[in-house]
PDB file of N, CA, C and O in Angstrom:
ATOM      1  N   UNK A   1       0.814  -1.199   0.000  1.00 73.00           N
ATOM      2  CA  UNK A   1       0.000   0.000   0.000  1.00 73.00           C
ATOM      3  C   UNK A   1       0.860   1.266   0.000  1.00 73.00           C
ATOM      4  O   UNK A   1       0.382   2.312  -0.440  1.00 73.00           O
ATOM      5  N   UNK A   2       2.252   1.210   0.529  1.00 80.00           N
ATOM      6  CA  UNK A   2       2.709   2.265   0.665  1.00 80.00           C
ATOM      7  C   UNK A   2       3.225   2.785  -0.676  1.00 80.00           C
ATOM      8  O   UNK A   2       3.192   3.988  -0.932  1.00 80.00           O
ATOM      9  N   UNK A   3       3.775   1.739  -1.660  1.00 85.00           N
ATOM     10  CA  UNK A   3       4.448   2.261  -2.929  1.00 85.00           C
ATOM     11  C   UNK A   3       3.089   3.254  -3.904  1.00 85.00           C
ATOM     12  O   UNK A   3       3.189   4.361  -4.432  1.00 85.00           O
ATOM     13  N   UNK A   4       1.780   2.213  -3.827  1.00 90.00           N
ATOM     14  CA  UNK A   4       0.912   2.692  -4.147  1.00 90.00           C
ATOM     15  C   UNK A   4       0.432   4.337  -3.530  1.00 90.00           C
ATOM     16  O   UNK A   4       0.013   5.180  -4.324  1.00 90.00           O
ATOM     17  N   UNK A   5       0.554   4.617  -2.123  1.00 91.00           N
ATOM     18  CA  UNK A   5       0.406   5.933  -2.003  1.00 91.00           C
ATOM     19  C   UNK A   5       1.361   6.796  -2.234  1.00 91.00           C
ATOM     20  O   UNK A   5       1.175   8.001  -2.062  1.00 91.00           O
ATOM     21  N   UNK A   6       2.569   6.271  -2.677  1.00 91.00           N
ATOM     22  CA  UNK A   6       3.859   7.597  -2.879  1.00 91.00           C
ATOM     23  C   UNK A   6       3.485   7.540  -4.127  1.00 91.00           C
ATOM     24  O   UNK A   6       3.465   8.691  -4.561  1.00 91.00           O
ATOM     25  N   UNK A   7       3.090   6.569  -5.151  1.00 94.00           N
ATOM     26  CA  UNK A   7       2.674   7.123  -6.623  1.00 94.00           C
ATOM     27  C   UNK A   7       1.540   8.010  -6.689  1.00 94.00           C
ATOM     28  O   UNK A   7       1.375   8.827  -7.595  1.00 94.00           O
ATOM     29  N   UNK A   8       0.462   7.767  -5.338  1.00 95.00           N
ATOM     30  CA  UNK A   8      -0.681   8.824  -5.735  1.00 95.00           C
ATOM     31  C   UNK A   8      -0.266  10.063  -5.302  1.00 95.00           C
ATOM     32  O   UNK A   8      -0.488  10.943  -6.133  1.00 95.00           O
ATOM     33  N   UNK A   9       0.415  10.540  -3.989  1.00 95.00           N
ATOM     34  CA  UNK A   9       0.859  11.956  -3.753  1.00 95.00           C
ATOM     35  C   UNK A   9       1.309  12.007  -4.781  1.00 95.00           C
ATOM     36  O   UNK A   9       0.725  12.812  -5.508  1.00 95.00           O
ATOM     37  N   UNK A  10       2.531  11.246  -5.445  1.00 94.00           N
ATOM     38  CA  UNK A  10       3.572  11.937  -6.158  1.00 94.00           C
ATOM     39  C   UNK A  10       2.882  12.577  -7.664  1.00 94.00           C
ATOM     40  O   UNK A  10       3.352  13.586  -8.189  1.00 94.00           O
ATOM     41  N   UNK A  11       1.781  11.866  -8.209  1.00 95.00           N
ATOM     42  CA  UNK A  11       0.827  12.240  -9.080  1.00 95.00           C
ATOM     43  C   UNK A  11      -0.043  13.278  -9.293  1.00 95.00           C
ATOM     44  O   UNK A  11      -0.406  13.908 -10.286  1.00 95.00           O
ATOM     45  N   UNK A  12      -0.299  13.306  -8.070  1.00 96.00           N
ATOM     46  CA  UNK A  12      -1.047  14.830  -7.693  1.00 96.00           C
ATOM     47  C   UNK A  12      -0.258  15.954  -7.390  1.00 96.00           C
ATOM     48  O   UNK A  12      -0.884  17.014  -7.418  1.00 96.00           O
ATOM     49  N   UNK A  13       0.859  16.023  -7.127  1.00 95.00           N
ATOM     50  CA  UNK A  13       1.603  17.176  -6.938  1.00 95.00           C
ATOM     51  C   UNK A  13       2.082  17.542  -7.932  1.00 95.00           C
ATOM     52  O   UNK A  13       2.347  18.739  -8.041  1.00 95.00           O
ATOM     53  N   UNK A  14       2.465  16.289  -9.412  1.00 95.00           N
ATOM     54  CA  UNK A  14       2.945  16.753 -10.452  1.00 95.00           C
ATOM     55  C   UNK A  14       1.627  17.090 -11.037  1.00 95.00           C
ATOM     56  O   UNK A  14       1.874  18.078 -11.729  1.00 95.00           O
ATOM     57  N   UNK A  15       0.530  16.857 -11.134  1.00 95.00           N
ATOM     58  CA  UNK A  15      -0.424  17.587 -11.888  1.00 95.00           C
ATOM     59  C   UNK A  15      -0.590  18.706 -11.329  1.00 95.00           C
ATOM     60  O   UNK A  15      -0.983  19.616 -12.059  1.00 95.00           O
ATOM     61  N   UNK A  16      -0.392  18.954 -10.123  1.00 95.00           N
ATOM     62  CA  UNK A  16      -0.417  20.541  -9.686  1.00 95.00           C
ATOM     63  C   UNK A  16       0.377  21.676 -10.021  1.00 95.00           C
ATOM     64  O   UNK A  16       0.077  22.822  -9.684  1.00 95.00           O
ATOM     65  N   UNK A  17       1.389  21.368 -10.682  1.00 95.00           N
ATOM     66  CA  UNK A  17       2.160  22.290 -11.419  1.00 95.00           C
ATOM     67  C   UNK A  17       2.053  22.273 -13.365  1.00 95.00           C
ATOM     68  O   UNK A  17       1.939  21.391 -14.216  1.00 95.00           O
ATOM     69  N   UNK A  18       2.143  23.456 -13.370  1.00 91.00           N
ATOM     70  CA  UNK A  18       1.588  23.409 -15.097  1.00 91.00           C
ATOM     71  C   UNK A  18       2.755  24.161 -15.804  1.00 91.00           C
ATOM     72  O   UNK A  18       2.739  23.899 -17.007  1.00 91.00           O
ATOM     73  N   UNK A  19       3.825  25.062 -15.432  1.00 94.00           N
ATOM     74  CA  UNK A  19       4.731  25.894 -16.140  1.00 94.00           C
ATOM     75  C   UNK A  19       5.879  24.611 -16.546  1.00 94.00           C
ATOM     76  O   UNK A  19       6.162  23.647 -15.834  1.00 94.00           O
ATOM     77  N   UNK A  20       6.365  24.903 -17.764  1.00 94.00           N
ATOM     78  CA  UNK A  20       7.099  24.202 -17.998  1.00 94.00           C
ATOM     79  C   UNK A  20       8.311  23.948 -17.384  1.00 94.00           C
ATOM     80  O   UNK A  20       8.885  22.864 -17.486  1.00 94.00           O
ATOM     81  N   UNK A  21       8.700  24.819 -16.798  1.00 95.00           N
ATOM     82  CA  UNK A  21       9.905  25.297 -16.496  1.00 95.00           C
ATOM     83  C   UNK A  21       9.964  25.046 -14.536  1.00 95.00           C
ATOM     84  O   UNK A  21      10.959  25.173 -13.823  1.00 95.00           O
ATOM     85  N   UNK A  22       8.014  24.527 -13.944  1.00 95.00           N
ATOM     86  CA  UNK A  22       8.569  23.928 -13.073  1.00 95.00           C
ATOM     87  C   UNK A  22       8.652  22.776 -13.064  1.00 95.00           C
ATOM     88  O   UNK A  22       8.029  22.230 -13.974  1.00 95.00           O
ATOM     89  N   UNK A  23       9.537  21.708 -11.944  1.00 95.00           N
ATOM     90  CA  UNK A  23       9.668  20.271 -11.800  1.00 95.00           C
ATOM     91  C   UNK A  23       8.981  19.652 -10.396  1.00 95.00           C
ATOM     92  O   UNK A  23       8.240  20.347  -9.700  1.00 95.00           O
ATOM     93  N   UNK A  24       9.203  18.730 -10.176  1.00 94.00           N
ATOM     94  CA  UNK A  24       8.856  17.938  -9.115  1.00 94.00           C
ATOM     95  C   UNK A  24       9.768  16.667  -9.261  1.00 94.00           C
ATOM     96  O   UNK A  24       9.879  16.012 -10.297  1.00 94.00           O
ATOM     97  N   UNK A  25      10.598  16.337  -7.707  1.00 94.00           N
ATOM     98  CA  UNK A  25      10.926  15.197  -7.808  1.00 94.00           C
ATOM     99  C   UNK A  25      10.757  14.310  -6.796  1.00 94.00           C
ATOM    100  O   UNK A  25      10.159  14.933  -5.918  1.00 94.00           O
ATOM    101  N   UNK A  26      10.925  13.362  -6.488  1.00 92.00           N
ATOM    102  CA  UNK A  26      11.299  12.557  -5.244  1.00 92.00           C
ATOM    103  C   UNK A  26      12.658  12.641  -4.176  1.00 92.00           C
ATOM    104  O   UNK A  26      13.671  12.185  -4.707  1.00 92.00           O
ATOM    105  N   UNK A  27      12.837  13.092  -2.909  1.00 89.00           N
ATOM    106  CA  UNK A  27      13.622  13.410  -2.630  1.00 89.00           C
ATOM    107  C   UNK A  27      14.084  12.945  -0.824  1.00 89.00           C
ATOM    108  O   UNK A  27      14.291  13.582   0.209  1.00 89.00           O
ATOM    109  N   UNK A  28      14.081  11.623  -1.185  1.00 84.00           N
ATOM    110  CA  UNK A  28      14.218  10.885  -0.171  1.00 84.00           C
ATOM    111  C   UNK A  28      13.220  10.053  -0.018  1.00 84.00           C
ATOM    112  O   UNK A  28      12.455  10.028  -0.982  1.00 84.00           O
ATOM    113  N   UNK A  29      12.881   9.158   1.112  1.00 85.00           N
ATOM    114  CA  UNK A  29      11.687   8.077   0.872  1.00 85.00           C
ATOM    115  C   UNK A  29      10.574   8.588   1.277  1.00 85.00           C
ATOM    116  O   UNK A  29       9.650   7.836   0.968  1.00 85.00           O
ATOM    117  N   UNK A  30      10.179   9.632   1.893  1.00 88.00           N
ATOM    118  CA  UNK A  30       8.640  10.224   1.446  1.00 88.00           C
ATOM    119  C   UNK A  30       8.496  11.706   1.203  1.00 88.00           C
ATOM    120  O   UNK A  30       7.466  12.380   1.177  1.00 88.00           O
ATOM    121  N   UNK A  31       9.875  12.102   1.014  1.00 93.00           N
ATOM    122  CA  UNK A  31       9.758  13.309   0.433  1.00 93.00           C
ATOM    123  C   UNK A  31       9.664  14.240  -1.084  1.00 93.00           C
ATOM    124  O   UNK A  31       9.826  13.583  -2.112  1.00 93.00           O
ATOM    125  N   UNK A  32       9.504  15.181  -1.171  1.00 94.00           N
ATOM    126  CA  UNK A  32       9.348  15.361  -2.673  1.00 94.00           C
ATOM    127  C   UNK A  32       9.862  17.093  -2.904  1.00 94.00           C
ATOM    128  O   UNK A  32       9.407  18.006  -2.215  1.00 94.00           O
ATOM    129  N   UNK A  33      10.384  17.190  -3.469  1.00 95.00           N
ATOM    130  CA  UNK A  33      11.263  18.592  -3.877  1.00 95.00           C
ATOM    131  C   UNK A  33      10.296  19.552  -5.219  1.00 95.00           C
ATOM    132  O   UNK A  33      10.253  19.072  -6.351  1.00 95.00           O
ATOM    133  N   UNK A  34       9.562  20.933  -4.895  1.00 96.00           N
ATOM    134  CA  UNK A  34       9.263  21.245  -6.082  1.00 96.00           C
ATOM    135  C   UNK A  34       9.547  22.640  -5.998  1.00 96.00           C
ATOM    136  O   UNK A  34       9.371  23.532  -5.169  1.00 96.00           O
ATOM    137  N   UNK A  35      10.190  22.498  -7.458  1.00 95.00           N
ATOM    138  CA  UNK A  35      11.265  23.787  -7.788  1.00 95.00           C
ATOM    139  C   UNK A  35      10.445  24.623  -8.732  1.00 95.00           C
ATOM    140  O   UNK A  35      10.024  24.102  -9.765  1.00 95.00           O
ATOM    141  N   UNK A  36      10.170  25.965  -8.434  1.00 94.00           N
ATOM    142  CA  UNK A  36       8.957  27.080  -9.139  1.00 94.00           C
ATOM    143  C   UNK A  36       9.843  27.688  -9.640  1.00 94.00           C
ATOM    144  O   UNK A  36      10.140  28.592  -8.858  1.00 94.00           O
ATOM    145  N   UNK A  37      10.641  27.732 -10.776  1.00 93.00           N
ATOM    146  CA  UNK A  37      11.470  29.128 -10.901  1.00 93.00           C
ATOM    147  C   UNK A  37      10.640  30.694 -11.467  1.00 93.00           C
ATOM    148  O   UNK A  37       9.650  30.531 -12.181  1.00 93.00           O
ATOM    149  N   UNK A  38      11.044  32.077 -11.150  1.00 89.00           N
ATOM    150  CA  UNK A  38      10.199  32.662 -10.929  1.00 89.00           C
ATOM    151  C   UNK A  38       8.946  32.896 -10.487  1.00 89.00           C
ATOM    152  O   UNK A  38       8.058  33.497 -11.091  1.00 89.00           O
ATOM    153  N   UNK A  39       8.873  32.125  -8.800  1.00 92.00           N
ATOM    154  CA  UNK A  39       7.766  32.100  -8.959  1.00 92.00           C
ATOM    155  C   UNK A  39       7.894  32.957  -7.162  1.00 92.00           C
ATOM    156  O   UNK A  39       8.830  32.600  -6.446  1.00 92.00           O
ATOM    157  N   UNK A  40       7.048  33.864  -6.715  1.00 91.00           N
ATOM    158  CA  UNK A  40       7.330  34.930  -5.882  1.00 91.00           C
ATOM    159  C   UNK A  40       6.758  33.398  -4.419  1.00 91.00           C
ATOM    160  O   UNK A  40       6.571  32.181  -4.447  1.00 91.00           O
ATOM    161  N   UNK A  41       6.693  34.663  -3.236  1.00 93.00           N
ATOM    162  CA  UNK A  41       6.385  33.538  -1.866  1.00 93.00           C
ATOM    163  C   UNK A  41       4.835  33.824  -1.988  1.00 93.00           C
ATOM    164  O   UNK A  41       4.389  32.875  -1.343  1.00 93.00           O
ATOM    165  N   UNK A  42       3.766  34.531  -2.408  1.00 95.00           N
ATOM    166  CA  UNK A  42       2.808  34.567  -2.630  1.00 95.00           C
ATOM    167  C   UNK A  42       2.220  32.780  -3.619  1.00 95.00           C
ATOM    168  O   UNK A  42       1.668  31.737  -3.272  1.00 95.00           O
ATOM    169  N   UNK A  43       2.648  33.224  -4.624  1.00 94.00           N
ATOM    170  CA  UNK A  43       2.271  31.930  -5.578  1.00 94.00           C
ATOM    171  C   UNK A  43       2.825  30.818  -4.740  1.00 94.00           C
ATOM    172  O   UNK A  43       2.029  30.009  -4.264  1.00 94.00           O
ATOM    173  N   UNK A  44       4.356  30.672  -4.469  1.00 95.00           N
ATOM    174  CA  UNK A  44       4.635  29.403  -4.089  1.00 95.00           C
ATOM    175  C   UNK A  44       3.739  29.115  -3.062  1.00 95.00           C
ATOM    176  O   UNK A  44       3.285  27.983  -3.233  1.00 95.00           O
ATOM    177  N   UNK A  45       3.264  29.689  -2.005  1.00 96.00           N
ATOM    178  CA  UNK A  45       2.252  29.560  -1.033  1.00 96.00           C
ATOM    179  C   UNK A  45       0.707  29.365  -1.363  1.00 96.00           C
ATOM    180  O   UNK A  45      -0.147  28.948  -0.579  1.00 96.00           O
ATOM    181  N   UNK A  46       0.543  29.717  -2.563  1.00 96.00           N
ATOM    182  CA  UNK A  46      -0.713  29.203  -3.188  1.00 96.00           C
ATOM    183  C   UNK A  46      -0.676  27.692  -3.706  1.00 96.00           C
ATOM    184  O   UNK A  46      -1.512  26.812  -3.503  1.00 96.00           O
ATOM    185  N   UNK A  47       0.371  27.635  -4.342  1.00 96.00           N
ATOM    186  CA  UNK A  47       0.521  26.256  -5.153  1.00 96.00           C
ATOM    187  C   UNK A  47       0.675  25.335  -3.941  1.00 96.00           C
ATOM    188  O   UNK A  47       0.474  24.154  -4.222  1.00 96.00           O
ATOM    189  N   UNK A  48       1.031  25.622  -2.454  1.00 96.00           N
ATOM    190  CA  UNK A  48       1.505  24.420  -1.838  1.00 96.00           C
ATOM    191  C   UNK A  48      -0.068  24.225  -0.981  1.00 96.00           C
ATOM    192  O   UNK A  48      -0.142  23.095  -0.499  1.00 96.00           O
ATOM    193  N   UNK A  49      -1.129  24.965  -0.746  1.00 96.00           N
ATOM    194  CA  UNK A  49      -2.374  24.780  -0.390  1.00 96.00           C
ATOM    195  C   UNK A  49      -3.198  24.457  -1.290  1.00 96.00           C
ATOM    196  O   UNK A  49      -4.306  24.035  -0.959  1.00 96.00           O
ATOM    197  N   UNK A  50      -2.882  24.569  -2.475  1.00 96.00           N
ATOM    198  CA  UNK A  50      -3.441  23.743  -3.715  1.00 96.00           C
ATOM    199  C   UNK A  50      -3.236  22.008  -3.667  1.00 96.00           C
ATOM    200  O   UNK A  50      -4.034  21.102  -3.906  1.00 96.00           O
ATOM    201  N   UNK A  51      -1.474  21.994  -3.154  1.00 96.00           N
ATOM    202  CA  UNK A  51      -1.495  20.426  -3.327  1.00 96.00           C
ATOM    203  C   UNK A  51      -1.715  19.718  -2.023  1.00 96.00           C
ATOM    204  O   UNK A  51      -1.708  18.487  -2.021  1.00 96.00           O
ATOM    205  N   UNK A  52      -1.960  20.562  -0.627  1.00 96.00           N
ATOM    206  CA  UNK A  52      -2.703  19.863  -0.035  1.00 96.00           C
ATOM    207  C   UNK A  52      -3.772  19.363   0.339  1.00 96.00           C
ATOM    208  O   UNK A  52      -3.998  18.426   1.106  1.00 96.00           O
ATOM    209  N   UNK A  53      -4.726  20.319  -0.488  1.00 96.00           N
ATOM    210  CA  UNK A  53      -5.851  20.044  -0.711  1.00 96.00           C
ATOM    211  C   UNK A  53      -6.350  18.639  -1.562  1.00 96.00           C
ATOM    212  O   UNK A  53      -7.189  17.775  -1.310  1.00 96.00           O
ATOM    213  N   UNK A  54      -5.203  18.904  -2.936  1.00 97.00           N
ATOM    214  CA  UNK A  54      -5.679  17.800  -3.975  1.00 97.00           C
ATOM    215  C   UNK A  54      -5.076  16.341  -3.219  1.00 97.00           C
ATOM    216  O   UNK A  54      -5.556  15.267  -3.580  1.00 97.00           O
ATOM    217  N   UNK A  55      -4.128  16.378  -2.283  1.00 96.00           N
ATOM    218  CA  UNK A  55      -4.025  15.105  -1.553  1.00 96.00           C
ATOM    219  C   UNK A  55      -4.504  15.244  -0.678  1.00 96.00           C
ATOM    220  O   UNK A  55      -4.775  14.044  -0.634  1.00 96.00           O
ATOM    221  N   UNK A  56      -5.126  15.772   0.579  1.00 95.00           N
ATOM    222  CA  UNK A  56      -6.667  14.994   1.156  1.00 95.00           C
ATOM    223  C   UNK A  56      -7.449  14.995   0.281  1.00 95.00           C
ATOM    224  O   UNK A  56      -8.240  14.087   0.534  1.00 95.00           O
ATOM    225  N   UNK A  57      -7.802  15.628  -0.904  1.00 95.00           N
ATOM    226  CA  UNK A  57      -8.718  14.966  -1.824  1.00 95.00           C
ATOM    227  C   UNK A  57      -8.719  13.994  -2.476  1.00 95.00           C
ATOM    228  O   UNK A  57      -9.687  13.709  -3.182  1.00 95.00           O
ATOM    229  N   UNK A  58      -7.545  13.184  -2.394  1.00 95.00           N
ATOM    230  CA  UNK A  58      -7.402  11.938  -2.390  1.00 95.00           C
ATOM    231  C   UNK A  58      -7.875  10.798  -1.877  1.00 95.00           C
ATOM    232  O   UNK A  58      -7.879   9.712  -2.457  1.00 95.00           O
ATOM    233  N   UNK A  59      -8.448  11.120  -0.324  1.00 93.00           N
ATOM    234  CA  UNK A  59      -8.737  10.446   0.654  1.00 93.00           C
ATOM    235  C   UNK A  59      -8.061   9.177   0.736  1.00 93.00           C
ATOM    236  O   UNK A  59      -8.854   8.256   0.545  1.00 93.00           O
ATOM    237  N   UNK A  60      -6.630   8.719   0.997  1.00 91.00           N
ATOM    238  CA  UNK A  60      -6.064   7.674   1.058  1.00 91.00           C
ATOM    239  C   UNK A  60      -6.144   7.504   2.610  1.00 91.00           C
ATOM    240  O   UNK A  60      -5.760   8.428   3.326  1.00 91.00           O
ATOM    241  N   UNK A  61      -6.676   6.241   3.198  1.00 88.00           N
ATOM    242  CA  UNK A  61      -7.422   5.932   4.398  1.00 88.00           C
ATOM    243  C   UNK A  61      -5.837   5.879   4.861  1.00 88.00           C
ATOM    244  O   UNK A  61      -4.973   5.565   4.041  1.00 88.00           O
ATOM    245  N   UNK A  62      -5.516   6.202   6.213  1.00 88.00           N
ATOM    246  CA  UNK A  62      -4.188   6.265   7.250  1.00 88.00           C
ATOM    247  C   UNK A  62      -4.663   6.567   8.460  1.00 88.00           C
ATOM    248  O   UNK A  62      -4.861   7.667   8.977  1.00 88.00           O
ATOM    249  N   UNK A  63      -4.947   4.704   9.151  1.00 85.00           N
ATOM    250  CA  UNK A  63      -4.935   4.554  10.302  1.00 85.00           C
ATOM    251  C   UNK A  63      -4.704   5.694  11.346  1.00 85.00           C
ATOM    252  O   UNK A  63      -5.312   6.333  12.205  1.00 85.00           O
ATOM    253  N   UNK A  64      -3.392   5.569  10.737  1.00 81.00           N
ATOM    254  CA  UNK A  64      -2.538   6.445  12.471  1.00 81.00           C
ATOM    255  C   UNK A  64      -2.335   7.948  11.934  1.00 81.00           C
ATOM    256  O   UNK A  64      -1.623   8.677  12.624  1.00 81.00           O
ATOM    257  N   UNK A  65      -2.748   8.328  11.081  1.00 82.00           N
ATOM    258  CA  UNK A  65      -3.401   9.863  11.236  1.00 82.00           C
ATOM    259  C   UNK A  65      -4.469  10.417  12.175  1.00 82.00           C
ATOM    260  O   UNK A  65      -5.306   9.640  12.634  1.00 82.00           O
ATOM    261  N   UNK A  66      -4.492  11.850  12.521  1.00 81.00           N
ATOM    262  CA  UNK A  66      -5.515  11.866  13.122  1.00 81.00           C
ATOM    263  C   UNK A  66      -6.221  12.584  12.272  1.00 81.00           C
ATOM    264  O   UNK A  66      -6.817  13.376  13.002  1.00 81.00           O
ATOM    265  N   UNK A  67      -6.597  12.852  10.912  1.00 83.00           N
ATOM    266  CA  UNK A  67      -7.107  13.259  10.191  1.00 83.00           C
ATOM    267  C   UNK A  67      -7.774  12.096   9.262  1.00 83.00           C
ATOM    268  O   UNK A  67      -8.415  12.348   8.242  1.00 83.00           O
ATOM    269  N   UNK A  68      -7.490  10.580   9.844  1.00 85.00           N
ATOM    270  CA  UNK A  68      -8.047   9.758   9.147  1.00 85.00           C
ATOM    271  C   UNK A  68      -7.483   9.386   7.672  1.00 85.00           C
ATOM    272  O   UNK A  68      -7.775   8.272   7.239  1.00 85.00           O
ATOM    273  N   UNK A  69      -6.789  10.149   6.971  1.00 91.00           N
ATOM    274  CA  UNK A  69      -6.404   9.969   6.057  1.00 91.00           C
ATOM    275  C   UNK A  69      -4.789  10.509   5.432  1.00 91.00           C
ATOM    276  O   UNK A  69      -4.067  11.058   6.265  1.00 91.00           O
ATOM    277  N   UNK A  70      -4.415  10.402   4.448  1.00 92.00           N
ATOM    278  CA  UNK A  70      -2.820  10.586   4.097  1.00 92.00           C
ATOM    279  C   UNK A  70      -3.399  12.239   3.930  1.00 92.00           C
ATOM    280  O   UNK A  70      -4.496  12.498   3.435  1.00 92.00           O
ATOM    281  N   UNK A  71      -2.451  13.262   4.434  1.00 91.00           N
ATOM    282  CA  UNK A  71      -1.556  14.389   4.534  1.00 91.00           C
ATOM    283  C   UNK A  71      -0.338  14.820   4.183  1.00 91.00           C
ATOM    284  O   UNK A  71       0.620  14.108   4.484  1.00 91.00           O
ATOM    285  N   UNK A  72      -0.197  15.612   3.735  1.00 93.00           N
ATOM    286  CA  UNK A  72       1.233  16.539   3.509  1.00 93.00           C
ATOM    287  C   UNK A  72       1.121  18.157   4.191  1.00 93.00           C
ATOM    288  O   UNK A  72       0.317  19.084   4.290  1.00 93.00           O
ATOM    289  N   UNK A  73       2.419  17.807   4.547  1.00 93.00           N
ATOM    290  CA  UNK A  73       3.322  18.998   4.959  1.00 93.00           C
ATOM    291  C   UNK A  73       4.155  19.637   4.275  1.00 93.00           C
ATOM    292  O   UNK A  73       5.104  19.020   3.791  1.00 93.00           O
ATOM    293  N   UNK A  74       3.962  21.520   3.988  1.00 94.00           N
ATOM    294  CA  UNK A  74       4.997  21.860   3.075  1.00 94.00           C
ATOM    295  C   UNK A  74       5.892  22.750   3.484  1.00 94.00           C
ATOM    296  O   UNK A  74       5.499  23.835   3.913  1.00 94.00           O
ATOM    297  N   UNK A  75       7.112  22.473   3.426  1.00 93.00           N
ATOM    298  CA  UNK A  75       7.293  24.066   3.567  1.00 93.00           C
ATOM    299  C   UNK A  75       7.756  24.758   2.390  1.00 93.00           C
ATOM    300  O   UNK A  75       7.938  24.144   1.339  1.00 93.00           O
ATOM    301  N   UNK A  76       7.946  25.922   2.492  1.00 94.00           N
ATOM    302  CA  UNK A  76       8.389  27.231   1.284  1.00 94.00           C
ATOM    303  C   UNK A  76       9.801  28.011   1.664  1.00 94.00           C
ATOM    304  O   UNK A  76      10.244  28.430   2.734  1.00 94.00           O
ATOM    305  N   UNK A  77      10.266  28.018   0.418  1.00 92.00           N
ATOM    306  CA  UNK A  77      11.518  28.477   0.610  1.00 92.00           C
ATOM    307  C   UNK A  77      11.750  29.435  -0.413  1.00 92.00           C
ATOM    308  O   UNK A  77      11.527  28.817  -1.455  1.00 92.00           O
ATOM    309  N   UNK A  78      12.066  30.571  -0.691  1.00 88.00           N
ATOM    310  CA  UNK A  78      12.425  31.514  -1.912  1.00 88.00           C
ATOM    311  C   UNK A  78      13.788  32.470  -1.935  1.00 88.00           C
ATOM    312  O   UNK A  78      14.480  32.580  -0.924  1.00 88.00           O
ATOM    313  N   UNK A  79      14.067  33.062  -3.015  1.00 85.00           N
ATOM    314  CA  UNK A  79      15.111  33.272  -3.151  1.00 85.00           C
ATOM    315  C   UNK A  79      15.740  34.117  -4.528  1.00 85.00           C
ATOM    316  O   UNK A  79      15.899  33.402  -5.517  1.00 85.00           O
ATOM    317  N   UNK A  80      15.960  34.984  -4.614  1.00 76.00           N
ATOM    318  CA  UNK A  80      15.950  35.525  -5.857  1.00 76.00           C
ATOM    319  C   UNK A  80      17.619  35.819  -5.987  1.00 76.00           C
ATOM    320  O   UNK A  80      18.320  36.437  -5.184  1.00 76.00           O
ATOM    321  N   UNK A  81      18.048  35.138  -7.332  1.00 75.00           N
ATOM    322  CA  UNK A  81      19.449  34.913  -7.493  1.00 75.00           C
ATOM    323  C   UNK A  81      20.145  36.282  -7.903  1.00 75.00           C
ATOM    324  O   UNK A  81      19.820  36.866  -8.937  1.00 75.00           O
ATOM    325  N   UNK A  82      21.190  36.799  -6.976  1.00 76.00           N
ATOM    326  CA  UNK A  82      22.321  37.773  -7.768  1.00 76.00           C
ATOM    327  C   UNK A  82      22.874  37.666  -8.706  1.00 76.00           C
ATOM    328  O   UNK A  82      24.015  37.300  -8.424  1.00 76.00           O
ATOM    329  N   UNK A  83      22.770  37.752  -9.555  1.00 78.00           N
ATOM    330  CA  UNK A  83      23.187  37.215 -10.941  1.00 78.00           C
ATOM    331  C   UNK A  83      24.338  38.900 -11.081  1.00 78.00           C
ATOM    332  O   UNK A  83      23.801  39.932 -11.484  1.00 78.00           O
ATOM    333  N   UNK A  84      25.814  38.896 -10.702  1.00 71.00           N
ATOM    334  CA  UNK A  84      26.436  39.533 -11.566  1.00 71.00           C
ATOM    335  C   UNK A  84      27.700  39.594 -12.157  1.00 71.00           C
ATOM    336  O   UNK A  84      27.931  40.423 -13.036  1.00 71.00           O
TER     337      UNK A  84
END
């Protein structure tokens, strides 16, 4: 069951991004890395309540939650490069 739920988060978080230019990867055994380039702390903070939504909308049943079901946690990080 578990491989099966890291393919469904991991599915829904990549459909949650649409710019070409962002990615999503896997980044450790239940973590996942997604890189927005140009994208301000406003949006990135939109897009990451977007994908927690679309995974409890998943409803993948998890016992030992107390939400009854699979969850994610995000955090946000930004950064605008010196380029000179």
């Amino acid at each position: 069951m578990g491989d099966h739920c890291l393919k469904s988060v991991a599915t829904t978080i990549s459909a949650s991004i649409r710019r070409p230019a962002d990615s999503c990867a896997r980044y450790g055994g239940e973590e996942f890395a997604v890189v927005l380039p140009n994208t301000n702390e406003e949006g990135a903070f939109l897009l990451a309540e977007t994908m927690k939504r679309a995974v409890a909308d998943l409803n993948i049943s998890h016992k030992n939650s107390s939400f009854g079901h699979v969850t994610i946690s995000i955090g946000v990080a930004t950064d605008i490069a010196n380029i000179d």
